[in-house]
mmCIF file of C-alpha atoms in Angstrom:
data_model
loop_
_atom_site.group_PDB
_atom_site.id
_atom_site.type_symbol
_atom_site.label_atom_id
_atom_site.label_comp_id
_atom_site.label_asym_id
_atom_site.label_seq_id
_atom_site.Cartn_x
_atom_site.Cartn_y
_atom_site.Cartn_z
ATOM 1 C CA MET A 7 0.000 0.000 0.000
ATOM 2 C CA ARG A 8 1.470 3.350 -1.065
ATOM 3 C CA GLU A 9 2.134 5.954 1.595
ATOM 4 C CA LEU A 10 -0.130 8.991 1.785
ATOM 5 C CA THR A 11 0.899 12.626 1.898
ATOM 6 C CA GLU A 12 0.003 14.532 5.050
ATOM 7 C CA ARG A 13 -3.047 16.166 3.447
ATOM 8 C CA GLN A 14 -4.209 12.889 1.863
ATOM 9 C CA GLN A 15 -3.992 11.224 5.271
ATOM 10 C CA GLU A 16 -6.008 14.052 6.843
ATOM 11 C CA ILE A 17 -8.733 13.725 4.209
ATOM 12 C CA PHE A 18 -8.846 9.942 4.501
ATOM 13 C CA ASP A 19 -9.044 10.160 8.306
ATOM 14 C CA TYR A 20 -11.875 12.662 7.965
ATOM 15 C CA ILE A 21 -13.802 10.327 5.642
ATOM 16 C CA VAL A 22 -13.397 7.418 8.067
ATOM 17 C CA SER A 23 -14.307 9.537 11.115
ATOM 18 C CA TYR A 24 -17.349 10.999 9.355
ATOM 19 C CA SER A 25 -18.584 7.553 8.312
ATOM 20 C CA ARG A 26 -18.299 6.261 11.890
ATOM 21 C CA SER A 27 -20.068 9.228 13.505
ATOM 22 C CA GLU A 28 -22.714 9.943 10.856
ATOM 23 C CA GLY A 29 -23.299 6.468 9.462
ATOM 24 C CA ASN A 30 -22.710 7.800 5.964
ATOM 25 C CA ILE A 31 -19.939 9.046 3.669
ATOM 26 C CA PRO A 32 -19.274 12.803 3.280
ATOM 27 C CA THR A 33 -19.913 14.446 -0.073
ATOM 28 C CA VAL A 34 -17.135 16.124 -2.044
ATOM 29 C CA ARG A 35 -18.590 19.505 -1.096
ATOM 30 C CA GLU A 36 -18.653 18.618 2.622
ATOM 31 C CA ILE A 37 -15.009 17.579 2.470
ATOM 32 C CA GLY A 38 -14.136 20.849 0.738
ATOM 33 C CA GLU A 39 -15.927 22.856 3.424
ATOM 34 C CA ALA A 40 -14.229 20.881 6.205
ATOM 35 C CA PHE A 41 -10.766 21.670 4.807
ATOM 36 C CA GLY A 42 -11.479 25.154 3.490
ATOM 37 C CA PHE A 43 -10.876 24.365 -0.189
ATOM 38 C CA ALA A 44 -12.005 27.096 -2.583
ATOM 39 C CA SER A 45 -13.386 24.577 -5.097
ATOM 40 C CA THR A 46 -14.375 20.943 -5.301
ATOM 41 C CA ASN A 47 -11.653 20.352 -7.895
ATOM 42 C CA ALA A 48 -9.005 20.302 -5.164
ATOM 43 C CA VAL A 49 -11.003 17.669 -3.260
ATOM 44 C CA THR A 50 -11.425 15.587 -6.405
ATOM 45 C CA THR A 51 -7.662 15.642 -7.001
ATOM 46 C CA HIS A 52 -7.001 14.284 -3.508
ATOM 47 C CA LEU A 53 -9.729 11.666 -3.862
ATOM 48 C CA LYS A 54 -8.277 10.416 -7.125
ATOM 49 C CA ALA A 55 -4.911 10.062 -5.380
ATOM 50 C CA LEU A 56 -6.574 8.019 -2.611
ATOM 51 C CA VAL A 57 -8.158 5.804 -5.263
ATOM 52 C CA LYS A 58 -4.814 5.311 -7.013
ATOM 53 C CA LYS A 59 -3.171 4.348 -3.718
ATOM 54 C CA GLY A 60 -5.930 1.862 -2.875
ATOM 55 C CA TYR A 61 -7.564 3.590 0.101
ATOM 56 C CA ILE A 62 -10.964 4.362 -1.426
ATOM 57 C CA ASN A 63 -13.104 3.685 -4.476
ATOM 58 C CA LEU A 64 -15.361 6.146 -6.286
ATOM 59 C CA LYS A 65 -18.852 5.170 -7.426
ATOM 60 C CA PRO A 66 -19.988 7.237 -10.442
ATOM 61 C CA GLY A 67 -23.360 8.942 -10.541
ATOM 62 C CA MET A 68 -23.838 9.291 -6.768
ATOM 63 C CA ALA A 69 -23.608 12.355 -4.521
ATOM 64 C CA ARG A 70 -21.944 10.307 -1.797
ATOM 65 C CA ASN A 71 -19.758 8.417 -4.195
ATOM 66 C CA ILE A 72 -16.851 7.509 -1.907
ATOM 67 C CA GLU A 73 -16.403 3.944 -0.736
ATOM 68 C CA ILE A 74 -13.716 3.074 1.815
ATOM 69 C CA ALA A 75 -11.594 0.131 0.650
ATOM 70 C CA PRO A 76 -12.385 -3.085 2.588
ATOM 71 C CA ASP A 77 -8.870 -3.255 4.066
ATOM 72 C CA PHE A 78 -9.489 0.038 5.871
ATOM 73 C CA LEU A 79 -12.986 -0.550 7.213
ATOM 74 C CA ILE A 80 -12.748 -0.213 10.994
ATOM 75 C CA PRO A 81 -14.632 -2.989 12.823
ATOM 76 C CA GLU A 82 -17.176 -2.087 15.451
ATOM 77 C CA ARG A 83 -15.789 -2.038 18.985
ATOM 78 C CA GLY A 84 -17.270 -3.863 21.896
ATOM 79 C CA VAL A 85 -19.053 -6.999 22.947
ATOM 80 C CA PRO A 86 -21.457 -8.206 20.240
ATOM 81 C CA LEU A 87 -25.131 -8.087 21.182
ATOM 82 C CA VAL A 88 -26.455 -11.257 19.584
ATOM 83 C CA GLY A 89 -30.047 -11.515 20.779
ATOM 84 C CA ARG A 90 -32.221 -12.302 23.786
ATOM 85 C CA VAL A 91 -32.295 -14.965 26.477
ATOM 86 C CA ALA A 92 -35.278 -15.978 28.581
ATOM 87 C CA ALA A 93 -35.331 -15.614 32.343
ATOM 88 C CA GLY A 94 -38.741 -17.297 32.509
ATOM 89 C CA THR A 95 -39.733 -20.109 30.217
ATOM 90 C CA PRO A 96 -37.315 -20.776 27.326
ATOM 91 C CA ILE A 97 -37.803 -18.793 24.142
ATOM 92 C CA ASP A 98 -36.362 -19.214 20.679
ATOM 93 C CA ALA A 99 -32.688 -18.264 20.719
ATOM 94 C CA ILE A 100 -32.035 -15.291 18.439
ATOM 95 C CA GLU A 101 -28.632 -15.271 16.748
ATOM 96 C CA ASN A 102 -28.903 -12.096 14.656
ATOM 97 C CA LEU A 103 -26.387 -9.386 15.475
ATOM 98 C CA ASP A 104 -28.235 -6.442 17.039
ATOM 99 C CA GLY A 105 -25.253 -4.165 17.582
ATOM 100 C CA TYR A 106 -22.378 -3.757 20.036
ATOM 101 C CA LEU A 107 -21.936 -2.943 23.709
ATOM 102 C CA ASP A 108 -18.614 -1.132 24.109
ATOM 103 C CA LEU A 109 -17.355 -2.969 27.177
ATOM 104 C CA ASP A 110 -13.832 -3.802 26.030
ATOM 105 C CA ALA A 111 -12.310 -2.330 29.177
ATOM 106 C CA PHE A 112 -14.019 -5.051 31.218
ATOM 107 C CA TYR A 113 -14.646 -8.024 28.930
ATOM 108 C CA GLU A 114 -12.356 -9.457 26.280
ATOM 109 C CA PRO A 115 -13.982 -9.306 22.819
ATOM 110 C CA GLY A 116 -14.254 -12.686 21.179
ATOM 111 C CA GLN A 117 -14.572 -14.420 24.543
ATOM 112 C CA HIS A 118 -17.824 -12.773 25.651
ATOM 113 C CA PHE A 119 -21.240 -11.881 24.277
ATOM 114 C CA ALA A 120 -24.312 -10.080 25.603
ATOM 115 C CA LEU A 121 -27.893 -11.298 25.841
ATOM 116 C CA LYS A 122 -30.979 -9.308 26.735
ATOM 117 C CA ILE A 123 -32.927 -10.784 29.652
ATOM 118 C CA VAL A 124 -36.616 -11.476 29.076
ATOM 119 C CA GLY A 125 -38.761 -12.339 32.123
ATOM 120 C CA ASP A 126 -38.393 -12.201 35.904
ATOM 121 C CA SER A 127 -37.283 -15.646 37.028
ATOM 122 C CA MET A 128 -33.771 -14.414 37.965
ATOM 123 C CA ILE A 129 -34.649 -11.186 39.774
ATOM 124 C CA GLU A 130 -33.280 -12.378 43.139
ATOM 125 C CA ALA A 131 -29.894 -12.839 41.455
ATOM 126 C CA GLY A 132 -30.048 -9.273 40.166
ATOM 127 C CA PHE A 133 -31.146 -9.978 36.589
ATOM 128 C CA TRP A 134 -34.283 -8.024 35.717
ATOM 129 C CA ASP A 135 -36.360 -7.971 32.566
ATOM 130 C CA GLY A 136 -34.572 -5.746 30.045
ATOM 131 C CA ASP A 137 -31.101 -6.154 31.585
ATOM 132 C CA TYR A 138 -28.153 -7.309 29.488
ATOM 133 C CA ALA A 139 -26.346 -10.378 30.794
ATOM 134 C CA ILE A 140 -22.658 -10.551 29.880
ATOM 135 C CA ILE A 141 -21.802 -14.173 29.083
ATOM 136 C CA ARG A 142 -18.336 -15.700 28.891
ATOM 137 C CA LYS A 143 -18.215 -18.385 26.217
ATOM 138 C CA GLN A 144 -17.525 -21.758 27.826
ATOM 139 C CA SER A 145 -18.906 -25.263 27.546
ATOM 140 C CA GLN A 146 -18.923 -26.015 31.287
ATOM 141 C CA VAL A 147 -20.662 -24.225 34.166
ATOM 142 C CA GLU A 148 -20.178 -25.419 37.746
ATOM 143 C CA THR A 149 -22.859 -26.041 40.366
ATOM 144 C CA GLY A 150 -23.911 -22.774 41.957
ATOM 145 C CA GLU A 151 -22.931 -20.634 38.970
ATOM 146 C CA ILE A 152 -25.362 -18.867 36.644
ATOM 147 C CA GLY A 153 -25.174 -19.991 33.059
ATOM 148 C CA VAL A 154 -26.997 -20.107 29.740
ATOM 149 C CA ALA A 155 -28.425 -23.454 28.636
ATOM 150 C CA VAL A 156 -29.753 -23.989 25.122
ATOM 151 C CA ILE A 157 -32.410 -26.711 25.087
ATOM 152 C CA ASP A 158 -33.884 -27.842 21.758
ATOM 153 C CA GLY A 159 -32.658 -24.606 20.214
ATOM 154 C CA GLN A 160 -34.147 -22.438 22.967
ATOM 155 C CA ALA A 161 -32.053 -20.481 25.465
ATOM 156 C CA THR A 162 -32.599 -19.796 29.146
ATOM 157 C CA VAL A 163 -30.497 -18.336 31.962
ATOM 158 C CA LYS A 164 -30.607 -20.067 35.339
ATOM 159 C CA ARG A 165 -28.443 -21.089 38.272
ATOM 160 C CA PHE A 166 -26.933 -24.487 37.539
ATOM 161 C CA ARG A 167 -26.989 -27.475 39.864
ATOM 162 C CA TRP A 168 -25.558 -30.769 38.632
ATOM 163 C CA LEU A 169 -27.156 -33.954 39.962
ATOM 164 C CA ALA A 170 -25.490 -37.299 40.677
ATOM 165 C CA ASP A 171 -27.008 -38.987 37.604
ATOM 166 C CA GLY A 172 -25.572 -36.349 35.250
ATOM 167 C CA SER A 173 -28.813 -34.397 34.963
ATOM 168 C CA LEU A 174 -28.766 -30.607 35.190
ATOM 169 C CA LEU A 175 -31.179 -28.810 37.492
ATOM 170 C CA LEU A 176 -31.911 -25.288 36.257
ATOM 171 C CA VAL A 177 -32.849 -23.266 39.331
ATOM 172 C CA PRO A 178 -34.687 -19.928 39.017
ATOM 173 C CA GLU A 179 -34.019 -17.085 41.451
ATOM 174 C CA ASN A 180 -37.678 -16.256 41.967
ATOM 175 C CA GLU A 181 -39.959 -18.276 44.215
ATOM 176 C CA LYS A 182 -42.773 -18.033 41.652
ATOM 177 C CA TYR A 183 -40.925 -20.477 39.403
ATOM 178 C CA GLU A 184 -40.048 -24.147 39.799
ATOM 179 C CA PRO A 185 -36.666 -25.699 38.944
ATOM 180 C CA PHE A 186 -36.424 -27.587 35.667
ATOM 181 C CA ILE A 187 -34.476 -30.827 35.176
ATOM 182 C CA VAL A 188 -32.475 -31.327 31.987
ATOM 183 C CA ARG A 189 -31.819 -35.037 31.503
ATOM 184 C CA PRO A 190 -28.586 -36.251 29.828
ATOM 185 C CA GLU A 191 -30.608 -37.542 26.866
ATOM 186 C CA PHE A 192 -32.058 -34.074 26.172
ATOM 187 C CA ASP A 193 -30.824 -32.076 23.196
ATOM 188 C CA PHE A 194 -29.014 -29.291 25.009
ATOM 189 C CA HIS A 195 -25.692 -27.554 25.335
ATOM 190 C CA ILE A 196 -24.148 -24.871 27.519
ATOM 191 C CA ALA A 197 -23.541 -21.525 25.836
ATOM 192 C CA GLY A 198 -21.574 -19.909 28.652
ATOM 193 C CA LYS A 199 -21.375 -18.501 32.160
ATOM 194 C CA ALA A 200 -22.901 -15.204 33.301
ATOM 195 C CA VAL A 201 -20.096 -12.926 34.461
ATOM 196 C CA GLY A 202 -21.728 -9.517 34.453
ATOM 197 C CA MET A 203 -24.821 -7.439 33.912
ATOM 198 C CA LEU A 204 -25.625 -4.103 32.286
ATOM 199 C CA ARG A 205 -28.782 -2.205 33.206
ATOM 200 C CA VAL A 206 -29.986 0.783 31.229
ATOM 201 C CA LEU A 207 -32.006 3.190 33.362
ATOM 202 C CA ARG A 208 -35.031 4.678 31.631
#
């Protein structure tokens, strides 16, 4: 990749910063205004240099015709928010990416994910409806720990208690609900252990 001049780097950084903050690409005119260029021709010259050096592409016929080259797209920061998890009866696990929670200072990306709590069966453990449970990816959860079990494709968060016959007792933290036994022959797996919680005050 060819090195940029100081002004080319400034313009490229502006394009990237603008796209992250505004969710769109700046127009040629907006770039000119940001850098105080007297005409759009000066901007176009710099953009063509960025194209030649492989940093951007230009799409003809569009007002916002700049496209950042794939190698320079900055990934979203934070813990991926991948769906919801039931704190009552199990619900269908949702795997679609809903966005990011920027919690990198506390949880290592790639090793954790966040799930939105639905229901009230874990309120005595501090998990309320609408909270986000931070889950560390792991295939084993010990007795007494809170984990996420996926049963027949449906996810639920409960306190785990392993029984002598290999069954798993999923224990709610709300006296309104009864524990649920997961037999070894059931189609289930462990998605991870709850290690944190985020609550958004409304």
